[in-house]
XYZ file of C-alpha atoms in Angstrom:
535
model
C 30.827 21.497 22.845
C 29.641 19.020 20.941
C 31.428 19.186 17.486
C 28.840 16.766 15.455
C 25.945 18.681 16.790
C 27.690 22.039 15.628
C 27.645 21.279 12.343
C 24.513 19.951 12.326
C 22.534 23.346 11.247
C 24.953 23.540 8.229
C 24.705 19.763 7.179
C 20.855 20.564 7.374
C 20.707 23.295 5.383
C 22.792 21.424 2.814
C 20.630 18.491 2.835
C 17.852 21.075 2.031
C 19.736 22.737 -0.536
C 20.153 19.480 -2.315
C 16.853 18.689 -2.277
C 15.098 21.978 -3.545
C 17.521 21.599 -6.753
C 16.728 17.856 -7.565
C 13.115 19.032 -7.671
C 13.976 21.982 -9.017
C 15.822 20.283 -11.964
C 13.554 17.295 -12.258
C 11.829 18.521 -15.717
C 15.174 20.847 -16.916
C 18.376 18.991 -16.568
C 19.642 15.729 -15.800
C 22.947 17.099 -15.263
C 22.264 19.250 -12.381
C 19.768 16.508 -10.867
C 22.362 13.741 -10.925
C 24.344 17.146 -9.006
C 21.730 17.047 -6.795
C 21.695 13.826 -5.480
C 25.402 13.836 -5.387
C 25.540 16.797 -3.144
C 22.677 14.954 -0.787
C 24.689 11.459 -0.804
C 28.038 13.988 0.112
C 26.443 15.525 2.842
C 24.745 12.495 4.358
C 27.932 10.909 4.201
C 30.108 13.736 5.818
C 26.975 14.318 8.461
C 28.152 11.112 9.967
C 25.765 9.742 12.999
C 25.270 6.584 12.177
C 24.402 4.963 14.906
C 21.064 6.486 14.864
C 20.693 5.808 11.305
C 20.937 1.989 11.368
C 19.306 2.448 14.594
C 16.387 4.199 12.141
C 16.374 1.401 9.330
C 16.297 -1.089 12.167
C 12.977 0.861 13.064
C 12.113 0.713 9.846
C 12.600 -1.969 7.475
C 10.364 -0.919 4.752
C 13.589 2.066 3.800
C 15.660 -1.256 2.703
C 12.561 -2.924 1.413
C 11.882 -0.514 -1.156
C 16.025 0.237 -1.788
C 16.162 -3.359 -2.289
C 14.780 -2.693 -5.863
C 17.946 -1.694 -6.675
C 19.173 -5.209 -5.596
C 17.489 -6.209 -7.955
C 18.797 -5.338 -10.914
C 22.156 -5.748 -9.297
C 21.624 -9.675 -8.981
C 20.136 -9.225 -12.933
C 23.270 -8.101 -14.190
C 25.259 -11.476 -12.401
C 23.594 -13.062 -15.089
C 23.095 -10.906 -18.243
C 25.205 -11.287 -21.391
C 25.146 -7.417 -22.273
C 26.819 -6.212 -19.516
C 27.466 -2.807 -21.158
C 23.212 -2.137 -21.264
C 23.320 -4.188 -18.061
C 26.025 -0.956 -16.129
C 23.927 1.906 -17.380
C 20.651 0.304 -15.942
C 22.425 -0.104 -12.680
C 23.786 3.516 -12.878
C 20.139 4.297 -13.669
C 18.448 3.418 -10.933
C 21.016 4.211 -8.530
C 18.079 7.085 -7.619
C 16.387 3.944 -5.865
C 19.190 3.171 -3.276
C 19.956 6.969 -3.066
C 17.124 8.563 -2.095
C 15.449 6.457 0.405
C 18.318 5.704 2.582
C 19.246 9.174 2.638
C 15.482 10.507 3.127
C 14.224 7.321 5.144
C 17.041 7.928 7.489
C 17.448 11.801 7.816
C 15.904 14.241 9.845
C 12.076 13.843 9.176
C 11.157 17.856 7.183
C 8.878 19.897 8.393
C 4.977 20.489 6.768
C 6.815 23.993 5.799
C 9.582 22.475 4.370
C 7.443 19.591 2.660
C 4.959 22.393 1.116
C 8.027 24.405 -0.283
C 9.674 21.714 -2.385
C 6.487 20.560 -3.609
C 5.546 24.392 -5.204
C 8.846 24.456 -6.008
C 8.386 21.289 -8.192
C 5.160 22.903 -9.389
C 6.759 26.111 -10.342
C 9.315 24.312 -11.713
C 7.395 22.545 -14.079
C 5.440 25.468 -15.146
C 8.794 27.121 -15.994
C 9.721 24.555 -18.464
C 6.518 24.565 -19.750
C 6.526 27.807 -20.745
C 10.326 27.586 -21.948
C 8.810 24.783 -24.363
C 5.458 27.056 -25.230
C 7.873 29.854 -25.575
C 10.287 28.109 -28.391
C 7.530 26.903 -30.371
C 5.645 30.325 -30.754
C 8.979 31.865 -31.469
C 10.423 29.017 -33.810
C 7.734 26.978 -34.639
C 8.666 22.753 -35.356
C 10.822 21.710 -38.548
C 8.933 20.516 -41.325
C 8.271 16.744 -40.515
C 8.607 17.581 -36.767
C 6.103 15.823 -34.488
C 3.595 17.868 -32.945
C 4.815 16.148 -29.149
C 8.623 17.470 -30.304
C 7.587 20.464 -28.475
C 8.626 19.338 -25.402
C 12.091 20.137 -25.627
C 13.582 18.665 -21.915
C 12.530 14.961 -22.196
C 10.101 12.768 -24.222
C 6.578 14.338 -24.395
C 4.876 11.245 -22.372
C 7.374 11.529 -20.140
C 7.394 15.082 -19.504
C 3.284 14.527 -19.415
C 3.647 12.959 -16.294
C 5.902 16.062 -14.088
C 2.913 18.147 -15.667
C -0.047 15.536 -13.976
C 1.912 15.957 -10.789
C 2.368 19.396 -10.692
C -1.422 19.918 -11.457
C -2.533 17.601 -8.927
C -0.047 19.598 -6.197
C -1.887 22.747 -7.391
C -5.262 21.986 -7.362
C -4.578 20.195 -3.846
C -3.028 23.559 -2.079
C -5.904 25.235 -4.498
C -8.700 23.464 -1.978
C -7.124 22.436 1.010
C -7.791 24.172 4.047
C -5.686 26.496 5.082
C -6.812 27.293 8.648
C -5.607 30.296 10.505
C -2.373 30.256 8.453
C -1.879 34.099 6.847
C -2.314 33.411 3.660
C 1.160 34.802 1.293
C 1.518 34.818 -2.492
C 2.717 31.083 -2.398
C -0.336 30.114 -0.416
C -3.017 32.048 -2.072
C -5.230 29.788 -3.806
C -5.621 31.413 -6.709
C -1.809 31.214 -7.432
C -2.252 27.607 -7.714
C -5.490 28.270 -9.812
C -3.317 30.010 -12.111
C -0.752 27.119 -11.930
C -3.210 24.432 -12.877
C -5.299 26.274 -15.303
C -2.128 26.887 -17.318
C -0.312 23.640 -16.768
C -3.994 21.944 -17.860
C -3.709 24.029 -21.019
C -0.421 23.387 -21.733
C -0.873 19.521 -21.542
C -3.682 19.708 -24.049
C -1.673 21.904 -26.162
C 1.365 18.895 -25.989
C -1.886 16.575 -26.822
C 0.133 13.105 -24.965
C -2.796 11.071 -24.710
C -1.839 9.295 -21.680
C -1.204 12.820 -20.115
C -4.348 13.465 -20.689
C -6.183 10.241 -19.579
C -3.932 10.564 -16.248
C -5.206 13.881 -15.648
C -9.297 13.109 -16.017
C -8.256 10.172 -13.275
C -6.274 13.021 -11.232
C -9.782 15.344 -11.104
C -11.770 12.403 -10.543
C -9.720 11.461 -7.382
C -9.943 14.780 -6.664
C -13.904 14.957 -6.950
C -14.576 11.463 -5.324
C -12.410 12.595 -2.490
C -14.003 16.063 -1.988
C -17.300 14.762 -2.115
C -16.702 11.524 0.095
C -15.004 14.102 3.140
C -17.605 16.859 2.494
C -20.419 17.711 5.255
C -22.516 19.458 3.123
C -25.680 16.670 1.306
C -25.634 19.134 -1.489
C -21.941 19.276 -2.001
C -21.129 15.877 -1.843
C -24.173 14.853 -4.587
C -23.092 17.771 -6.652
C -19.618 16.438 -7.124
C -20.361 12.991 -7.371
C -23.350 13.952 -9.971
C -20.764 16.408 -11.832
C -18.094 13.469 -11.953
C -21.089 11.296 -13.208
C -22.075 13.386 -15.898
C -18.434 14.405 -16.999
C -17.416 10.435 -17.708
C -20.695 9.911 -19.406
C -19.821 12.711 -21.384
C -15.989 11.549 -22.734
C -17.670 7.463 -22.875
C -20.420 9.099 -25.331
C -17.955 11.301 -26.859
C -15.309 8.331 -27.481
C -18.359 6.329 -28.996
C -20.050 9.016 -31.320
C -16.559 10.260 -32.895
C -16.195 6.023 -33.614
C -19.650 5.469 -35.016
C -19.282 8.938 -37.139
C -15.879 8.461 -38.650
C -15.283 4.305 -38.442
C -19.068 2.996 -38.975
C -19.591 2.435 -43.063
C -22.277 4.031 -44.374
C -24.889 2.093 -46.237
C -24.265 2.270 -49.941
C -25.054 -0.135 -52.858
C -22.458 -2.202 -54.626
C -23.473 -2.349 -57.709
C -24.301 1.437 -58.367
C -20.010 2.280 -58.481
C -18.847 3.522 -61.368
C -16.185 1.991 -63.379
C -14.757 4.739 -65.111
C -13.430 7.958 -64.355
C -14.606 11.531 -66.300
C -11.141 11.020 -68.453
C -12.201 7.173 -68.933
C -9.932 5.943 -67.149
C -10.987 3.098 -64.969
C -11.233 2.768 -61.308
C -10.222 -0.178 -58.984
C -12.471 -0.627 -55.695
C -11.717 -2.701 -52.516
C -14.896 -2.790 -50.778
C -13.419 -6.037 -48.856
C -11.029 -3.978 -46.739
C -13.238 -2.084 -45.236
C -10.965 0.966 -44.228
C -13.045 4.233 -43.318
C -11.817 8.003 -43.253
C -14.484 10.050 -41.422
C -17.449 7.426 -42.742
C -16.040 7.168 -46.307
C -14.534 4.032 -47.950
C -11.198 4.940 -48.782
C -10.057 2.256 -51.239
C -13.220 2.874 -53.588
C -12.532 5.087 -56.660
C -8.910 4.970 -56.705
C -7.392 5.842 -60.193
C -3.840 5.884 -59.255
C -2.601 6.870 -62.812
C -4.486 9.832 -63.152
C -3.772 10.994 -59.464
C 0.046 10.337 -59.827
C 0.077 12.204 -62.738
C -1.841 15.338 -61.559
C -0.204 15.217 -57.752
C 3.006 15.821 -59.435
C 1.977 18.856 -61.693
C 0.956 20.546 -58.497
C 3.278 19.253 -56.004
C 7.617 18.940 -55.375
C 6.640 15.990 -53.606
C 7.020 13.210 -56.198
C 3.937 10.933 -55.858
C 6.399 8.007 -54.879
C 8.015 10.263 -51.871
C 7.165 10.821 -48.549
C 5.160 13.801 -46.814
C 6.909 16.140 -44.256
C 6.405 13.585 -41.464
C 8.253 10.957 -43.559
C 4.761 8.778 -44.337
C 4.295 7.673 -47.876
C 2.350 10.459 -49.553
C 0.478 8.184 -51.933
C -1.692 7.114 -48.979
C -1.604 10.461 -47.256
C -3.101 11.947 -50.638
C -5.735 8.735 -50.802
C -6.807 9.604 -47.296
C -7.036 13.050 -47.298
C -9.377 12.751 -50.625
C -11.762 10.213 -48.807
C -11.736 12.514 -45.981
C -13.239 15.040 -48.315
C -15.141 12.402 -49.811
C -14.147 12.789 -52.927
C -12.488 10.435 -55.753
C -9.370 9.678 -55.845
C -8.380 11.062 -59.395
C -7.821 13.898 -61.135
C -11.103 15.218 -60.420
C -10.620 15.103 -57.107
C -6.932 16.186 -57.288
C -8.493 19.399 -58.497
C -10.857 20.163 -56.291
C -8.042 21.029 -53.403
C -6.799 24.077 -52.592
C -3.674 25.407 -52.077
C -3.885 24.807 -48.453
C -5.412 21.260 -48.559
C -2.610 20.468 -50.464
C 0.225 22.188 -48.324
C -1.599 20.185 -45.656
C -1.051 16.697 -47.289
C 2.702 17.914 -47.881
C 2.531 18.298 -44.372
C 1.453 14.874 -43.336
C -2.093 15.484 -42.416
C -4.334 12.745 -43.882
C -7.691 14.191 -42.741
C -9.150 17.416 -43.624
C -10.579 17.802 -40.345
C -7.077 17.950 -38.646
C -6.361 21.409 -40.051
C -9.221 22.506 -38.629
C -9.670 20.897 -35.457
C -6.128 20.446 -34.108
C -5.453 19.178 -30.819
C -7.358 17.044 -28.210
C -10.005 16.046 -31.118
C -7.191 15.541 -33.897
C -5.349 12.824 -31.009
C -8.778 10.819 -30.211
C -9.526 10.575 -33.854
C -5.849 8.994 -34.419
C -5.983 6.872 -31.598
C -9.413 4.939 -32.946
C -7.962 5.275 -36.475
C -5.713 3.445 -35.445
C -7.978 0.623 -33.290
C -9.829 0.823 -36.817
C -6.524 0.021 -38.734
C -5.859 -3.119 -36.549
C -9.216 -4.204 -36.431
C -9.438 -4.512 -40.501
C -6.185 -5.007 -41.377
C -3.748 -6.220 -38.602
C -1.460 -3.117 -39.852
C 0.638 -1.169 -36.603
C 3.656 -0.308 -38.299
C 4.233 3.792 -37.612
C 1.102 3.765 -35.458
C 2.332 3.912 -31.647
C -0.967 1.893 -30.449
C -0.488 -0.960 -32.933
C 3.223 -1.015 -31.932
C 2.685 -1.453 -28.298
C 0.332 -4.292 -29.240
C 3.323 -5.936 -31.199
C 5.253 -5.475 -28.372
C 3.081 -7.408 -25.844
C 2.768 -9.890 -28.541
C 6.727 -10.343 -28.773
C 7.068 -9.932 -25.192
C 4.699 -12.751 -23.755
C 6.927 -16.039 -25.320
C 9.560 -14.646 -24.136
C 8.121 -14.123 -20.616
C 7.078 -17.996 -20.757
C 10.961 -18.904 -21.771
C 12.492 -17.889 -18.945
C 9.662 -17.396 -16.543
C 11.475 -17.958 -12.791
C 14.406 -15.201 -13.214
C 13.892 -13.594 -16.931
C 17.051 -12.854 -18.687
C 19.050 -10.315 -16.538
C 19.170 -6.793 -16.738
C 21.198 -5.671 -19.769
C 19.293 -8.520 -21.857
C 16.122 -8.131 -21.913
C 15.734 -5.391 -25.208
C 17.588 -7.809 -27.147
C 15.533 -10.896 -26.012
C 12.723 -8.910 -27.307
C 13.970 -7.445 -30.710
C 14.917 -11.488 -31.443
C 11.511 -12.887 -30.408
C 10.148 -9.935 -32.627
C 12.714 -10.344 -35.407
C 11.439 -14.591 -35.350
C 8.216 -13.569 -35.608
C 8.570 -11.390 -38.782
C 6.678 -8.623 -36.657
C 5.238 -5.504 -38.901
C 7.812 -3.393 -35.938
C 9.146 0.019 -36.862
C 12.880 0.136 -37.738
C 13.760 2.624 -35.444
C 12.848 -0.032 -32.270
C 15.402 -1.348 -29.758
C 14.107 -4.261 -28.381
C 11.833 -1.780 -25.295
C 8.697 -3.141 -24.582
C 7.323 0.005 -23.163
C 5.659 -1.364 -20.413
C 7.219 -1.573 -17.093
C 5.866 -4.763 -15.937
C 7.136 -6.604 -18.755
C 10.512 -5.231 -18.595
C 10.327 -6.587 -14.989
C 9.215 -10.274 -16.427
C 11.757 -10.217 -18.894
C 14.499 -9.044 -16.978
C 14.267 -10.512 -13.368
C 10.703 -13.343 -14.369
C 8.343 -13.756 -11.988
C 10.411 -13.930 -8.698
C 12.047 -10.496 -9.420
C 8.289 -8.968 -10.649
C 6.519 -10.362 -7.370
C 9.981 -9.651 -4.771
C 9.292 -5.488 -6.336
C 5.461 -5.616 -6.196
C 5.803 -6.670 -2.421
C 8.476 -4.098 -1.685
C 6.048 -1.472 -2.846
C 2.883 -3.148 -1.096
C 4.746 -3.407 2.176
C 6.222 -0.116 2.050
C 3.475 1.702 1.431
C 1.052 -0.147 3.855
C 3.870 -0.156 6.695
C 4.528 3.777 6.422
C 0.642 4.038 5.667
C 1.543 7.101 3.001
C -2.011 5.510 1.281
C -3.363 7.715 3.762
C -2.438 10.851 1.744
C -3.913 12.203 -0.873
C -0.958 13.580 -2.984
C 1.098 10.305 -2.299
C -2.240 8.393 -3.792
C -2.015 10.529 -7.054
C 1.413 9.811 -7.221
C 1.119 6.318 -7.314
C -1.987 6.549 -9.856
C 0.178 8.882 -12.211
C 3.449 6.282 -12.127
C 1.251 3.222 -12.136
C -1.065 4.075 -15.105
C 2.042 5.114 -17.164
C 3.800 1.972 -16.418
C 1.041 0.232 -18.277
C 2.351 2.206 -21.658
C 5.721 3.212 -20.536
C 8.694 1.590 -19.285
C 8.723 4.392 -16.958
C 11.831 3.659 -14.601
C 14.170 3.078 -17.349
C 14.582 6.511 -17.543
C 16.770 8.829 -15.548
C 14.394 11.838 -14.832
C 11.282 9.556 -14.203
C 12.764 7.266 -12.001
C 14.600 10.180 -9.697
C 10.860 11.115 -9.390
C 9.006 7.959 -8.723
C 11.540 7.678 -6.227
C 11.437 11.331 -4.548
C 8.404 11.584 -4.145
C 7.552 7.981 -2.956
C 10.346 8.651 -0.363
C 9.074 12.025 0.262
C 5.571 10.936 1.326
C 6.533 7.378 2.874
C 9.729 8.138 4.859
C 8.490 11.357 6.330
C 7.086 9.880 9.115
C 4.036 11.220 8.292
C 5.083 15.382 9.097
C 4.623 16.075 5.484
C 1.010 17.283 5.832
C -1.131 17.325 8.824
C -4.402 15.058 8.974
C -6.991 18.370 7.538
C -4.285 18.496 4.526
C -4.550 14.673 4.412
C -8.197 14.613 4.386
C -9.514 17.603 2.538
């Protein structure tokens, strides 16, 4: 008897055991993933037979292609000065050697096995969600808290992303054709209708805006792909119109919320008044041009009289800061021209209790009491386009930042443009080149330039950024994954948020960029048959 081919049913089941609880763990704990893959790496090890596994990357280049990432950074740290930052990097992306050697080169799984990890993922996901929905309904957020803060596992955009993914993996077994399969609980499609509807509502309720903007693109893909593979005339042009009318409904929506809150109204000049009711006189700025839902919000600004009155109805001293740590002499300001009304005693006194619990709060606008949420994010994010436009101000606004980021990040780029600065040194390159430029850059910055692409220019230049591009390309085109749907929504949910994120530079997103990218293009194409490809 063959003793290797005894143990072979064990080492499988292992293998599978190890990967249900990396996906399993993927948006709950970093501990038990890094278990995970150690368990995986153990058994693939101890599985021995590895004669057909070189004989397997021989087949297949594109496994050591795409592991050859991890070279990358390797070679980076050979010449980085901060070789502490420089270790944990490598450590970090040891997911990217891991996983496709031992995926690329085991046992291909079967469409069964395939289907399970990916509900389990999806279930997984929705189980944290609801441990995070759970916690705030019970315990609500500190007083200063960020609204995102509810996500209690990982960063909020980060966390966004496992919840696009799991959505798209629902709505997909939601629609896909299930054949003469007897349909179960974990196949019924209104499980996964459940799934979705509730992951879709919790992601609003976490209002990450790039969340969000993935998941329009996810139902889009979705539609376009439906409609394209449909044999039905009606169908297909219902979709396609439906898809139509929804993005000309969010373009108009974008634009009317601008022109309503950021256009100025027409007013004349020369009509302001110069003194308050108390006599007291006012001080306009009609040159800087900042609006608060259409109003003008340096005109009528007494700042004696509001000082004065703020802190004969507040604890908050005048020269403080609100809950959310912003200065509440401009939160006040704001929340008055909101309201449109002056900024003075007056108009101190026509708030109410809860309009001023609100500005204690931290909410400058009226309206975001009222209409938290989805509406209250778009309205920041073009206040805050407004902001830059008149004013060049980003500091504490997360658009403007990014901006400032790019802006420290690009002479950099040019300084060191064949092979960047090495791993470990590319944060501090940028928190110099940002520090030399007397950037407007919050405090609590380290150097990140939260975009992935940069971090690649900085780090390896342009012969790292192009050798990892054409890893990807290759891989995908020579294991033709492009040709499924779920490994396409992958790729559009890592690649958008690498354009706002430095997405691999963290543990829990880079063990899933490179799961599932192994999942779909080392499986040798068993993970879904062509009707689940093609739906």
């Amino acid at each position: 008897m063959n003793y290797s081919a005894g143990r072979e049913p064990l080492h499988r089941t292992v293998y599978l055991f190890g990967l249900a609880l990396l996906v399993s763990c993927l948006p709950l704990s970093r501990y038990l993933l890094s278990i995970a893959q150690f368990t995986i790496v153990i058994n693939w090890i101890a599985e021995g037979n590895f004669k057909r596994k070189f004989s397997i990357l021989h087949k297949n280049p594109a496994i050591l292609l795409f592991a050859s990432v991890f070279i990358v950074y390797a070679v980076g740290l050979l010449y980085s000065e901060d070789l502490k930052t420089g270790f944990e990097k490598i450590i970090n992306t040891l997911p990217l050697l891991i996983l496709p050697l031992v995926i690329g080169t085991s046992k291909p799984l079967s469409t069964k096995a395939s289907r399970r990890l990916l509900i389990l993922f999806t279930i997984a996901v929705s189980a944290a969600s609801m441990v995070c929905f759970i916690r705030y309904a019970g315990y609500g957020l500190p007083p200063g808290a960020d609204f995102r803060e509810i996500s209690v596992f990982m960063s909020h955009i980060r966390f966004a992303l496992l919840i696009d993914m799991a959505i798209a993996i629902s709505i997909y077994y939601a629609i896909r054709k299930h054949g003469d399969e007897p349909l179960s609980v974990l196949r019924s499609p209104w499980f996964f209708i459940i799934l979705s509807v509730f992951l879709t509502a919790f992601l609003f309720f976490l209002r990450s805006a790039t969340g969000i903007v993935i998941f329009f693109i996810i139902l889009g893909v979705f539609g376009v792909n439906r409609a394209f593979h449909s044999k039905s005339r009606f169908i297909r042009y219902s979709i396609l119109g439906a898809t139509t009318a929804f993005s000309l409904t969010a373009v108009l929506t974008v634009y009317f919320t601008w022109n309503r809150n950021f256009s100025p109204k027409p007013f004349n000049p020369t009509r302001l008044k110069d003194k308050t009711a108390n006599g007291n006189l006012y001080t306009h700025d009609i040159e800087a041009g900042i609006l608060e839902n259409g109003n003008y919000t340096w005109l009528y600004i007494c700042e004696p009289e509001l000082e004065r009155e703020w802190n004969r109805l507040s604890p908050i001293h005048y020269d403080e800061f609100d809950h959310r740590h912003q200065a509440i002499r401009t939160t006040i300001i704001r929340y008055l021209t909101s309201k449109n009304l002056t900024k003075d005693s007056a108009g101190i006194h026509h708030l109410s209790q809860a309009d001023l619990s609100n500005i204690e709060k931290g909410l400058a606008n009226y309206r975001f009491s009222e209409h938290p949420g989805i509406r209250q994010r778009l309205y920041e994010t073009l206040y805050e386009i407004h902001i830059i436009r008149k004013s060049g101000f980003a500091e504490s606004h997360s658009l403007g930042q990014r901006l400032l980021f790019y802006k420290a990040a690009l002479p950099a780029i040019k300084e060191s443009f064949w092979f960047g600065y090495g791993t470990g040194d590319a944060y501090n390159i940028m928190a110099n080149q940002a520090r030399s430029e007397n950037l407007a850059i919050d405090s609590a910055w380290k150097g990140k330039p939260h975009n992935q692409f940069l971090f690649f220019l900085l780090a390896f230049g342009i012969t790292g950024f192009l050798w990892i591009v054409f890893s990807w390309v290759y891989t995908v085109i020579f294991s033709k994954a492009y040709t499924q749907l779920l490994f396409n929504q992958m790729l559009l949910i890592t690649g958008i948020s690498m354009m706002v994120i430095d997405t691999l530079e963290s543990y829990d997103n880079i063990v899933f960029f490179s799961f599932f990218f192994c999942l779909f293009a080392f499986n040798y194409g068993d993970i879904t048959s062509y009707n689940e490809k093609m739906i």
